[in-house]
């Protein structure tokens, strides 16, 4: 009863896995394929409704749990012991960064489940794996324990491997193994960083306020019990290691952080850990040069899995960078800002040029994702809160807000683009751009919706893709004029491959490929999937504040905290001078007040 968010967050997280377990039992025969489909769709719908009720204040919450707009701190925290020997906990929570991503995941899971109606091979196994995948994705976004985060990160790997390897295209085994190996490499490096940070952490060095703010000591305890617990932790003679992500961030931002003083191969631990974590996360983003698994995985994956892969899985990497890399290893982020920004710009340009060169419709959309996610990397990396700019954090905050908006907007537009490609492929069984043409005349409703979705991916003003790209480009100007110019130039390349694809596929005189007779109007099921995506693309383009109300408070708080860290830790002399000046000013004011005979009351 003291943790009202326990049941709502637990249901959102584990209901798909529970239903997957029930489906795997011989209760429902494999032959009842239609029933299995409806059970999976009902499960994803219920999870989406619960997440929406928790996220939207107007809906009144679920089970007493309601997200509060404008509050930048971690909300709806659930904390229970799990593996006491290592301090591992069932520790969940959401803030303005993770809550929109949770809703995006549950929403796209409903649409992808609807798009899975055409799956006819091993239907029961497919939906069991699909539901397990949803639990893994949500788990990453809500986990506040690093060990639990890693468990859910790994849980996603096997379902996606089998969903591509069994239900994919002709080269599905190759694509699945490539995806598995790349992701496994990132996971191994991430595990090394987790262990390094864990064994160098010590919560006994945190203040009482920090212990309460990071939920090492539960704020729900009575004040006397809180004081006793804080005194017990701070009196410990041995280091108290932790997997608590909030506590690790507080330790990483201490003036004499053990992550900064420890050395690994001649470099500070925070730089090495940041680099290891960054590699693990950018593989999932993905960025050049570790992007090559993505086009193969997309081309071979069935349409609903491509929707999930582009709409959610790519966002896990960006979320990991903003949630873990920068708060826990700020020294690494500060030292390697050039690398993060450089990888982002390289991915933007390379992905755009690669998309221009493609003849496979789906591969072109896959490379467009590489380009669009480059904006996310650039926005996260523009650490402009430095001494030369008086540690002003507003520009960097603009970039991180833009990166978050870009992740959410790309989740809508990319899922829509892959679905539209899949609608055509289901009819004509090819994706050759040179054989399309004249689709507007044969499928006008489909073509209209598809053009709207592709324009959203292009970044047309008034649609969701525009806001994030503009904010990232503007923020990059204060970090590097050259990177900002390249970022703006990439918009032209994006318009080039999107418009060329629209011209080749939807316009033109006639269709030149096989199975022309199969180009029939969209079904009601297909319309029910495409219409919400187009609606949200327009809504977030016209009214972006609906997302910024969630994102901005948490992002601004994190960026401002890191800007203060830059000033205090990277330039302590300036901080000392500022404090001395402030003390002098206060003394002068007090003396004037005393001399004037005015009461200080």
Coordinates of C-alpha atoms in Angstrom, one line a residue:
X1 CA 0.0 0.0 0.0
X2 CA 3.0 2.3 0.6
X3 CA 4.0 1.9 -3.0
X4 CA 0.9 2.7 -5.2
X5 CA 2.9 2.3 -8.4
X6 CA 3.8 -1.3 -7.7
X7 CA 0.8 -3.0 -9.5
X8 CA 0.5 -0.5 -12.4
X9 CA 4.2 -0.7 -13.3
X10 CA 4.4 -4.4 -12.6
X11 CA 1.4 -5.1 -14.9
X12 CA 2.8 -2.9 -17.7
X13 CA 6.1 -4.7 -17.4
X14 CA 5.2 -8.4 -16.8
X15 CA 1.6 -8.9 -18.2
X16 CA 3.0 -9.6 -21.7
X17 CA 5.4 -12.2 -20.3
X18 CA 2.8 -13.8 -18.1
X19 CA 0.4 -14.2 -21.1
X20 CA 3.3 -15.5 -23.2
X21 CA 4.0 -18.1 -20.6
X22 CA 0.3 -19.1 -20.6
X23 CA 0.2 -19.3 -24.4
X24 CA 3.3 -21.5 -24.3
X25 CA 1.5 -24.1 -22.2
X26 CA -0.6 -26.8 -24.0
X27 CA -3.9 -25.1 -22.8
X28 CA -4.7 -23.5 -26.2
X29 CA -4.1 -25.8 -29.2
X30 CA -1.7 -24.5 -31.9
X31 CA -4.5 -24.9 -34.4
X32 CA -6.5 -22.1 -32.7
X33 CA -4.5 -19.5 -34.5
X34 CA -7.2 -16.8 -34.6
X35 CA -7.8 -17.1 -30.9
X36 CA -4.0 -16.8 -30.2
X37 CA -3.9 -13.6 -32.3
X38 CA -6.8 -12.0 -30.5
X39 CA -5.3 -12.9 -27.1
X40 CA -2.0 -11.3 -28.0
X41 CA -3.7 -8.2 -29.4
X42 CA -5.9 -7.9 -26.3
X43 CA -2.8 -8.2 -24.1
X44 CA -0.9 -5.5 -25.9
X45 CA -4.0 -3.3 -25.8
X46 CA -4.5 -3.7 -22.1
X47 CA -0.8 -2.8 -21.4
X48 CA -1.1 0.3 -23.6
X49 CA -4.3 1.4 -21.9
X50 CA -2.7 1.0 -18.4
X51 CA 0.5 2.9 -19.5
X52 CA -1.7 5.7 -21.0
X53 CA -3.8 6.0 -17.8
X54 CA -0.6 6.3 -15.8
X55 CA 1.1 8.8 -18.2
X56 CA -1.8 11.2 -18.9
X57 CA -3.0 13.2 -15.9
X58 CA -6.4 13.8 -17.4
X59 CA -7.2 10.1 -17.3
X60 CA -6.9 9.9 -13.6
X61 CA -4.2 7.3 -13.1
X62 CA -4.4 3.5 -12.5
X63 CA -4.4 2.0 -9.1
X64 CA -3.4 5.3 -7.5
X65 CA -0.4 5.8 -9.8
X66 CA -0.4 8.9 -11.8
X67 CA 2.5 10.7 -13.6
X68 CA 2.9 14.4 -12.6
X69 CA 3.7 16.8 -15.4
X70 CA 6.4 19.3 -14.6
X71 CA 8.1 17.2 -11.9
X72 CA 11.7 16.5 -13.1
X73 CA 12.4 13.9 -10.5
X74 CA 11.9 10.1 -10.7
X75 CA 8.3 9.3 -10.1
X76 CA 6.2 6.2 -9.4
X77 CA 9.2 4.5 -7.7
X78 CA 8.9 0.8 -6.8
X79 CA 11.7 -0.6 -4.7
X80 CA 11.8 -4.1 -3.2
X81 CA 14.8 -6.3 -2.3
X82 CA 15.7 -9.0 -4.8
X83 CA 19.2 -10.4 -4.4
X84 CA 20.4 -9.1 -1.0
X85 CA 23.9 -10.5 -1.2
X86 CA 24.8 -8.0 -3.9
X87 CA 22.3 -5.3 -3.1
X88 CA 20.3 -6.0 -6.3
X89 CA 16.8 -4.7 -6.1
X90 CA 13.5 -4.8 -8.0
X91 CA 13.8 -1.1 -8.5
X92 CA 11.5 0.6 -11.0
X93 CA 10.5 4.2 -11.8
X94 CA 9.8 6.7 -14.6
X95 CA 10.5 10.3 -15.3
X96 CA 10.0 12.7 -18.2
X97 CA 12.6 10.9 -20.2
X98 CA 11.4 7.3 -19.8
X99 CA 7.6 7.8 -19.5
X100 CA 7.0 8.9 -23.2
X101 CA 9.2 6.0 -24.3
X102 CA 7.2 3.5 -22.3
X103 CA 4.0 4.8 -23.9
X104 CA 5.6 4.7 -27.4
X105 CA 6.6 1.1 -26.8
X106 CA 3.2 -0.1 -25.7
X107 CA 1.5 1.9 -28.5
X108 CA 3.7 0.5 -31.3
X109 CA 3.3 -3.0 -29.8
X110 CA -0.4 -2.8 -30.3
X111 CA 0.0 -1.7 -34.0
X112 CA 2.8 -4.3 -34.6
X113 CA 0.6 -7.0 -33.2
X114 CA -2.2 -5.9 -35.5
X115 CA 0.3 -6.0 -38.4
X116 CA 1.2 -9.6 -37.4
X117 CA -2.2 -10.9 -38.6
X118 CA -0.6 -12.1 -41.8
X119 CA 1.9 -14.3 -40.0
X120 CA 0.8 -17.9 -40.8
X121 CA 3.8 -20.0 -39.8
X122 CA 4.2 -21.1 -36.2
X123 CA 1.6 -18.5 -35.0
X124 CA 1.7 -19.6 -31.4
X125 CA 5.5 -19.4 -31.1
X126 CA 5.6 -16.1 -32.9
X127 CA 3.2 -14.4 -30.5
X128 CA 4.9 -15.9 -27.4
X129 CA 8.2 -14.4 -28.6
X130 CA 6.6 -11.1 -29.5
X131 CA 5.1 -10.7 -26.0
X132 CA 8.4 -11.6 -24.4
X133 CA 10.1 -8.9 -26.6
X134 CA 7.6 -6.3 -25.3
X135 CA 8.4 -7.1 -21.7
X136 CA 12.1 -6.8 -22.4
X137 CA 11.8 -3.4 -24.1
X138 CA 9.6 -1.9 -21.3
X139 CA 11.9 -3.4 -18.7
X140 CA 14.8 -1.4 -20.0
X141 CA 12.9 1.9 -19.8
X142 CA 11.6 1.4 -16.3
X143 CA 14.6 -0.3 -14.6
X144 CA 16.6 1.8 -12.1
X145 CA 18.8 -1.0 -10.9
X146 CA 21.8 -1.5 -13.3
X147 CA 21.7 -5.3 -12.9
X148 CA 17.9 -5.4 -13.6
X149 CA 18.5 -3.1 -16.6
X150 CA 21.1 -5.5 -18.0
X151 CA 18.8 -8.5 -17.5
X152 CA 16.0 -6.9 -19.6
X153 CA 18.6 -5.7 -22.1
X154 CA 19.5 -9.3 -22.6
X155 CA 15.9 -10.6 -22.5
X156 CA 15.3 -8.6 -25.8
X157 CA 18.1 -10.4 -27.6
X158 CA 16.8 -13.9 -28.0
X159 CA 13.2 -13.1 -29.0
X160 CA 14.4 -10.7 -31.7
X161 CA 16.9 -13.3 -32.9
X162 CA 14.3 -15.9 -33.4
X163 CA 11.7 -13.5 -34.8
X164 CA 14.1 -12.6 -37.6
X165 CA 15.7 -16.0 -38.0
X166 CA 12.4 -18.0 -38.3
X167 CA 9.9 -15.6 -39.8
X168 CA 12.2 -13.5 -41.9
X169 CA 13.1 -13.4 -45.6
X170 CA 15.4 -15.6 -47.7
X171 CA 18.6 -14.5 -45.9
X172 CA 17.0 -14.5 -42.4
X173 CA 19.7 -16.8 -40.8
X174 CA 22.5 -14.5 -41.9
X175 CA 20.7 -11.3 -40.7
X176 CA 19.7 -12.9 -37.3
X177 CA 23.2 -14.1 -36.6
X178 CA 24.7 -10.8 -37.5
X179 CA 22.2 -9.0 -35.3
X180 CA 23.0 -11.4 -32.4
X181 CA 26.7 -11.1 -32.7
X182 CA 26.7 -7.3 -32.9
X183 CA 24.3 -7.0 -29.9
X184 CA 26.2 -9.6 -27.9
X185 CA 29.5 -7.7 -28.4
X186 CA 27.8 -4.5 -27.0
X187 CA 26.4 -6.5 -24.1
X188 CA 29.8 -7.9 -23.1
X189 CA 31.4 -4.5 -23.1
X190 CA 28.4 -3.1 -21.1
X191 CA 28.8 -5.9 -18.6
X192 CA 32.5 -5.0 -18.1
X193 CA 31.5 -1.4 -17.5
X194 CA 28.8 -2.4 -15.0
X195 CA 31.2 -4.5 -13.0
X196 CA 33.8 -1.7 -13.0
X197 CA 31.4 0.8 -11.7
X198 CA 29.8 -1.5 -9.2
X199 CA 33.1 -2.5 -7.5
X200 CA 34.3 1.1 -7.4
X201 CA 31.0 2.5 -6.0
X202 CA 30.5 3.4 -2.4
X203 CA 27.1 4.7 -1.2
X204 CA 28.6 5.5 2.3
X205 CA 30.2 8.6 0.7
X206 CA 26.8 10.1 -0.1
X207 CA 25.2 12.7 2.0
X208 CA 21.9 12.1 3.8
X209 CA 20.0 14.1 1.2
X210 CA 21.6 12.2 -1.6
X211 CA 20.8 8.8 0.1
X212 CA 17.1 9.8 0.3
X213 CA 17.0 11.4 -3.2
X214 CA 18.5 8.3 -4.8
X215 CA 16.2 6.0 -2.8
X216 CA 19.1 4.1 -1.2
X217 CA 17.2 5.0 1.9
X218 CA 13.5 4.9 1.2
X219 CA 11.7 8.3 1.6
X220 CA 8.7 6.3 2.8
X221 CA 10.3 5.4 6.1
X222 CA 9.6 7.3 9.3
X223 CA 12.0 10.2 9.9
X224 CA 13.6 8.4 12.9
X225 CA 14.2 5.3 10.8
X226 CA 15.6 7.3 8.0
X227 CA 18.1 9.0 10.3
X228 CA 19.1 5.6 11.7
X229 CA 19.6 4.1 8.3
X230 CA 21.6 7.0 7.0
X231 CA 23.8 6.9 10.1
X232 CA 24.3 3.2 9.6
X233 CA 25.3 3.6 6.0
X234 CA 27.7 6.5 6.5
X235 CA 29.4 4.8 9.4
X236 CA 30.3 1.7 7.4
X237 CA 34.0 1.0 7.4
X238 CA 33.9 -1.0 4.2
X239 CA 32.7 0.2 0.8
X240 CA 29.1 -0.3 0.1
X241 CA 28.7 -1.2 -3.6
X242 CA 25.5 -0.6 -5.5
X243 CA 23.7 -1.2 -8.8
X244 CA 21.3 1.7 -8.1
X245 CA 21.5 3.9 -11.2
X246 CA 20.5 7.1 -9.3
X247 CA 23.1 6.4 -6.6
X248 CA 25.8 5.7 -9.2
X249 CA 25.0 9.0 -10.9
X250 CA 25.3 10.8 -7.6
X251 CA 28.7 9.1 -7.0
X252 CA 29.9 9.9 -10.5
X253 CA 29.1 13.6 -10.0
X254 CA 30.9 13.9 -6.7
X255 CA 33.9 16.3 -6.6
X256 CA 36.2 13.5 -5.7
X257 CA 34.3 10.7 -7.4
X258 CA 36.0 7.2 -7.1
X259 CA 35.1 6.8 -10.8
X260 CA 37.4 9.7 -11.6
X261 CA 40.3 8.8 -9.3
X262 CA 40.5 5.1 -10.2
X263 CA 42.7 4.3 -13.2
X264 CA 42.3 1.7 -15.9
X265 CA 45.2 1.3 -18.4
X266 CA 46.3 4.8 -17.6
X267 CA 42.9 6.4 -18.1
X268 CA 40.3 7.3 -15.5
X269 CA 37.7 4.7 -14.9
X270 CA 34.9 7.1 -15.9
X271 CA 36.4 7.6 -19.3
X272 CA 36.9 3.9 -19.9
X273 CA 33.4 3.0 -18.6
X274 CA 31.8 5.7 -20.7
X275 CA 33.5 4.4 -23.8
X276 CA 32.5 0.8 -23.1
X277 CA 28.9 1.8 -22.4
X278 CA 28.9 4.1 -25.4
X279 CA 30.0 1.3 -27.7
X280 CA 27.3 -1.0 -26.3
X281 CA 24.6 1.6 -26.8
X282 CA 25.6 3.0 -30.2
X283 CA 25.5 -0.6 -31.6
X284 CA 21.8 -0.5 -30.8
X285 CA 21.3 3.0 -32.0
X286 CA 23.1 2.2 -34.5
X287 CA 25.8 4.6 -35.7
X288 CA 28.5 4.3 -38.3
X289 CA 30.6 2.1 -38.3
X290 CA 28.7 -0.4 -36.2
X291 CA 25.5 0.0 -38.2
X292 CA 25.9 -2.8 -40.8
X293 CA 23.6 -5.2 -38.9
X294 CA 20.6 -2.9 -39.3
X295 CA 19.9 -2.9 -43.0
X296 CA 20.2 -6.7 -43.2
X297 CA 18.0 -7.1 -40.1
X298 CA 15.3 -4.8 -41.5
X299 CA 15.3 -6.2 -45.0
X300 CA 14.9 -9.8 -43.8
X301 CA 12.6 -9.2 -40.8
X302 CA 8.8 -9.4 -41.2
X303 CA 7.0 -6.1 -41.4
X304 CA 5.8 -6.0 -37.7
X305 CA 9.2 -6.8 -36.4
X306 CA 10.7 -4.0 -38.6
X307 CA 8.2 -1.6 -37.0
X308 CA 9.3 -2.6 -33.5
X309 CA 13.0 -2.7 -34.5
X310 CA 12.9 0.9 -35.9
X311 CA 10.3 2.3 -33.6
X312 CA 11.6 1.1 -30.3
X313 CA 14.8 -0.9 -30.3
X314 CA 16.9 1.8 -31.8
X315 CA 15.7 4.2 -29.1
X316 CA 17.1 1.9 -26.4
X317 CA 20.6 3.0 -27.3
X318 CA 19.8 6.7 -27.1
X319 CA 18.0 6.1 -23.9
X320 CA 21.0 4.3 -22.4
X321 CA 23.3 7.2 -23.3
X322 CA 21.1 9.9 -21.7
X323 CA 20.1 7.8 -18.7
X324 CA 23.4 6.0 -17.9
X325 CA 26.5 7.3 -19.8
X326 CA 26.3 11.0 -19.0
X327 CA 24.9 11.0 -15.4
X328 CA 27.2 8.3 -14.2
X329 CA 30.4 9.1 -16.1
X330 CA 30.3 12.8 -16.7
X331 CA 34.0 13.0 -17.0
X332 CA 33.9 10.6 -19.9
X333 CA 31.1 12.5 -21.6
X334 CA 33.0 15.8 -21.2
X335 CA 36.3 14.3 -22.6
X336 CA 34.6 12.4 -25.4
X337 CA 32.0 15.0 -26.5
X338 CA 33.9 15.3 -29.8
X339 CA 33.5 11.6 -30.4
X340 CA 29.8 11.5 -29.7
X341 CA 29.1 14.5 -32.0
X342 CA 31.4 13.2 -34.7
X343 CA 29.7 9.8 -34.7
X344 CA 26.3 11.6 -34.9
X345 CA 27.3 13.7 -37.9
X346 CA 29.1 10.9 -39.7
X347 CA 26.0 8.7 -39.3
X348 CA 23.7 11.5 -40.6
X349 CA 25.7 12.1 -43.8
X350 CA 26.6 8.5 -44.5
X351 CA 23.1 7.2 -43.9
X352 CA 21.6 9.8 -46.2
X353 CA 24.0 9.1 -49.0
X354 CA 23.6 5.3 -48.6
X355 CA 19.8 5.8 -48.7
X356 CA 20.1 7.7 -52.0
X357 CA 22.0 4.7 -53.5
X358 CA 19.5 2.0 -52.6
X359 CA 17.2 0.2 -55.1
X360 CA 15.5 -1.9 -52.4
X361 CA 12.6 0.2 -50.9
X362 CA 13.0 -1.3 -47.4
X363 CA 16.8 -1.0 -47.3
X364 CA 16.4 2.7 -48.2
X365 CA 14.1 3.2 -45.2
X366 CA 16.6 1.3 -43.0
X367 CA 19.5 3.6 -44.0
X368 CA 17.2 6.6 -43.4
X369 CA 17.0 5.4 -39.8
X370 CA 20.8 5.4 -39.5
X371 CA 20.7 9.1 -40.7
X372 CA 17.9 10.2 -38.5
X373 CA 19.4 8.6 -35.4
X374 CA 22.6 10.6 -36.1
X375 CA 20.6 13.7 -35.1
X376 CA 20.0 12.0 -31.7
X377 CA 23.7 11.4 -31.1
X378 CA 24.6 15.0 -32.1
X379 CA 22.0 16.5 -29.8
X380 CA 23.1 14.4 -26.9
X381 CA 26.8 15.2 -27.5
X382 CA 26.9 19.0 -27.8
X383 CA 28.4 19.7 -24.4
X384 CA 28.4 23.5 -24.8
X385 CA 28.2 24.2 -21.1
X386 CA 32.0 25.0 -20.8
X387 CA 34.1 27.8 -19.4
X388 CA 34.2 29.7 -22.8
X389 CA 30.4 30.1 -22.6
X390 CA 30.2 30.7 -18.9
X391 CA 28.8 27.2 -18.3
X392 CA 25.5 28.3 -19.9
X393 CA 23.4 25.1 -20.2
X394 CA 20.4 26.3 -22.2
X395 CA 22.0 25.5 -25.6
X396 CA 22.9 22.0 -24.6
X397 CA 19.5 21.5 -23.1
X398 CA 18.0 22.5 -26.4
X399 CA 20.0 19.8 -28.1
X400 CA 19.1 17.1 -25.6
X401 CA 15.4 18.1 -25.8
X402 CA 15.7 17.9 -29.6
X403 CA 17.3 14.5 -29.4
X404 CA 14.5 13.2 -27.2
X405 CA 11.9 14.6 -29.5
X406 CA 13.7 13.1 -32.5
X407 CA 13.7 9.7 -30.8
X408 CA 9.9 9.9 -30.2
X409 CA 9.1 11.4 -33.6
X410 CA 11.3 8.8 -35.4
X411 CA 9.5 6.1 -33.5
X412 CA 6.3 7.2 -35.2
X413 CA 7.5 8.0 -38.7
X414 CA 9.9 5.0 -39.1
X415 CA 7.3 2.5 -37.9
X416 CA 4.9 4.1 -40.4
X417 CA 7.4 4.0 -43.3
X418 CA 8.2 0.3 -42.6
X419 CA 4.5 -0.6 -42.4
X420 CA 3.8 1.2 -45.7
X421 CA 6.6 -0.7 -47.4
X422 CA 5.2 -3.9 -45.9
X423 CA 1.7 -3.2 -47.3
X424 CA 3.1 -3.1 -50.8
X425 CA 5.3 -6.1 -50.3
X426 CA 2.4 -8.2 -49.1
X427 CA 0.7 -7.6 -52.4
X428 CA 3.4 -7.7 -55.0
X429 CA 6.2 -9.6 -53.2
X430 CA 9.1 -7.3 -54.2
X431 CA 10.7 -4.1 -53.1
X432 CA 12.5 -3.0 -56.3
X433 CA 12.2 0.8 -56.5
X434 CA 12.8 0.7 -60.2
X435 CA 9.7 -1.5 -60.9
X436 CA 7.2 0.6 -58.9
X437 CA 5.2 3.6 -60.2
X438 CA 1.7 4.7 -60.6
X439 CA 0.6 3.5 -57.1
X440 CA -1.3 6.7 -56.5
X441 CA -3.7 5.8 -59.3
X442 CA -4.3 2.2 -58.1
X443 CA -4.3 2.7 -54.3
X444 CA -5.1 6.4 -53.6
X445 CA -5.9 6.1 -49.9
X446 CA -2.8 4.1 -49.2
X447 CA -0.7 6.4 -51.3
X448 CA -2.0 9.5 -49.5
X449 CA -1.3 8.0 -46.0
X450 CA 2.1 6.8 -47.2
X451 CA 3.2 10.2 -48.5
X452 CA 2.1 11.8 -45.2
X453 CA 4.3 9.4 -43.3
X454 CA 7.3 9.8 -45.6
X455 CA 7.0 13.6 -45.4
X456 CA 7.1 13.2 -41.6
X457 CA 10.3 11.3 -42.0
X458 CA 11.6 14.0 -44.4
X459 CA 11.2 16.6 -41.7
X460 CA 8.5 18.7 -43.4
X461 CA 7.4 21.7 -41.1
X462 CA 4.1 20.8 -39.5
X463 CA 5.0 17.2 -39.1
X464 CA 6.8 15.4 -36.3
X465 CA 10.2 15.0 -37.9
X466 CA 10.8 18.8 -38.2
X467 CA 11.0 19.8 -34.6
X468 CA 13.8 17.6 -33.3
X469 CA 16.1 18.2 -36.3
X470 CA 15.8 21.9 -36.1
X471 CA 16.5 22.0 -32.3
X472 CA 19.5 19.7 -32.7
X473 CA 20.9 21.8 -35.6
X474 CA 20.4 25.1 -33.6
X475 CA 22.1 23.7 -30.5
X476 CA 25.1 22.4 -32.6
X477 CA 25.8 26.0 -33.7
X478 CA 27.0 26.9 -30.2
X479 CA 29.2 23.8 -30.1
X480 CA 30.7 23.8 -33.6
X481 CA 29.6 26.0 -36.6
X482 CA 30.9 23.3 -39.0
X483 CA 28.8 20.5 -37.4
X484 CA 25.7 22.7 -37.5
X485 CA 26.3 23.4 -41.2
X486 CA 26.7 19.8 -42.0
X487 CA 23.6 18.9 -40.0
X488 CA 21.6 21.5 -42.0
X489 CA 23.0 20.2 -45.3
X490 CA 21.9 16.7 -44.4
X491 CA 18.3 17.9 -44.4
X492 CA 18.7 18.5 -48.2
X493 CA 20.0 14.9 -48.6
X494 CA 17.1 13.6 -46.7
X495 CA 14.6 15.5 -48.8
X496 CA 16.4 14.1 -51.9
X497 CA 16.0 10.4 -51.1
X498 CA 12.5 10.7 -49.7
X499 CA 11.2 12.8 -52.6
X500 CA 12.9 10.5 -55.1
X501 CA 11.4 7.4 -53.5
X502 CA 7.9 9.0 -53.5
X503 CA 8.3 9.9 -57.2
X504 CA 9.5 6.4 -58.2
X505 CA 6.9 4.5 -56.1
X506 CA 3.7 6.5 -55.9
X507 CA 3.9 8.8 -58.9
X508 CA 4.8 8.0 -62.5
X509 CA 2.8 6.8 -65.4
X510 CA 2.4 3.1 -64.6
X511 CA 3.4 0.2 -62.5
X512 CA 6.2 -1.8 -64.1
X513 CA 6.6 -4.8 -61.7
X514 CA 4.9 -8.2 -61.3
X515 CA 1.5 -9.0 -59.7
X516 CA -0.1 -5.7 -60.8
X517 CA -3.5 -7.3 -60.3
X518 CA -2.8 -7.6 -56.5
X519 CA -2.6 -3.8 -56.0
X520 CA -5.9 -3.6 -54.2
X521 CA -7.1 -0.9 -51.7
X522 CA -6.1 -1.1 -48.1
X523 CA -8.0 -3.4 -45.8
X524 CA -9.8 -2.1 -42.7
X525 CA -7.0 -3.7 -40.5
X526 CA -4.3 -1.9 -42.5
X527 CA -6.2 1.4 -42.2
X528 CA -6.6 0.9 -38.5
X529 CA -2.8 0.6 -38.2
X530 CA -1.8 3.4 -40.6
X531 CA -4.3 6.1 -39.5
X532 CA -3.1 6.5 -35.9
X533 CA 0.5 6.8 -37.1
X534 CA -0.4 9.6 -39.5
X535 CA -2.5 11.3 -36.9
X536 CA 0.3 11.4 -34.3
X537 CA 2.8 12.5 -37.0
X538 CA 0.6 15.6 -37.5
X539 CA -0.3 16.1 -33.9
X540 CA 3.3 16.2 -32.7
X541 CA 4.3 18.4 -35.6
X542 CA 1.6 20.9 -34.9
X543 CA 1.6 20.7 -31.1
X544 CA 5.1 19.5 -30.0
X545 CA 4.5 20.9 -26.6
X546 CA 2.4 17.8 -25.8
X547 CA 5.7 15.9 -25.7
X548 CA 7.9 18.7 -24.3
X549 CA 5.6 18.9 -21.3
X550 CA 6.9 15.5 -20.3
X551 CA 10.5 15.7 -21.6
X552 CA 11.8 19.2 -20.8
X553 CA 11.7 19.3 -17.0
X554 CA 13.7 16.1 -16.6
X555 CA 16.1 16.9 -19.4
X556 CA 16.7 20.5 -18.2
X557 CA 17.4 19.3 -14.7
X558 CA 19.9 16.7 -15.8
X559 CA 21.7 19.1 -18.2
X560 CA 21.8 21.9 -15.6
X561 CA 23.2 19.5 -13.0
X562 CA 26.0 18.4 -15.5
X563 CA 26.7 22.1 -16.3
X564 CA 27.2 22.7 -12.6
X565 CA 29.4 19.7 -12.4
X566 CA 31.5 21.0 -15.3
X567 CA 32.0 24.3 -13.4
X568 CA 32.6 22.9 -10.0
X569 CA 34.7 19.9 -10.9
X570 CA 36.5 21.0 -14.0
X571 CA 37.1 24.5 -12.9
X572 CA 37.1 24.6 -9.1
X573 CA 39.2 27.8 -8.9
X574 CA 36.4 29.7 -10.8
X575 CA 33.9 28.3 -8.4
X576 CA 35.9 29.3 -5.4
X577 CA 36.2 32.9 -6.8
X578 CA 32.5 33.0 -7.4
X579 CA 31.7 31.9 -3.9
X580 CA 34.2 34.4 -2.4
X581 CA 32.7 37.2 -4.4
X582 CA 29.2 36.2 -3.4
X583 CA 30.3 36.1 0.3
X584 CA 31.8 39.6 -0.1
X585 CA 28.7 41.0 -1.6
X586 CA 26.5 39.6 1.2
X587 CA 28.9 41.1 3.8
X588 CA 28.8 44.5 2.1
X589 CA 25.0 44.4 2.0
X590 CA 24.7 43.5 5.6
X591 CA 27.1 46.3 6.6
X592 CA 25.1 48.8 4.7
X593 CA 21.9 47.6 6.4
X594 CA 23.5 47.9 9.8
X595 CA 24.9 51.3 9.2
X596 CA 21.5 52.6 7.9
X597 CA 19.9 51.4 11.1
X598 CA 17.3 49.3 9.2
X599 CA 16.1 46.2 11.0
X600 CA 17.3 42.9 9.3
X601 CA 13.9 41.4 10.2

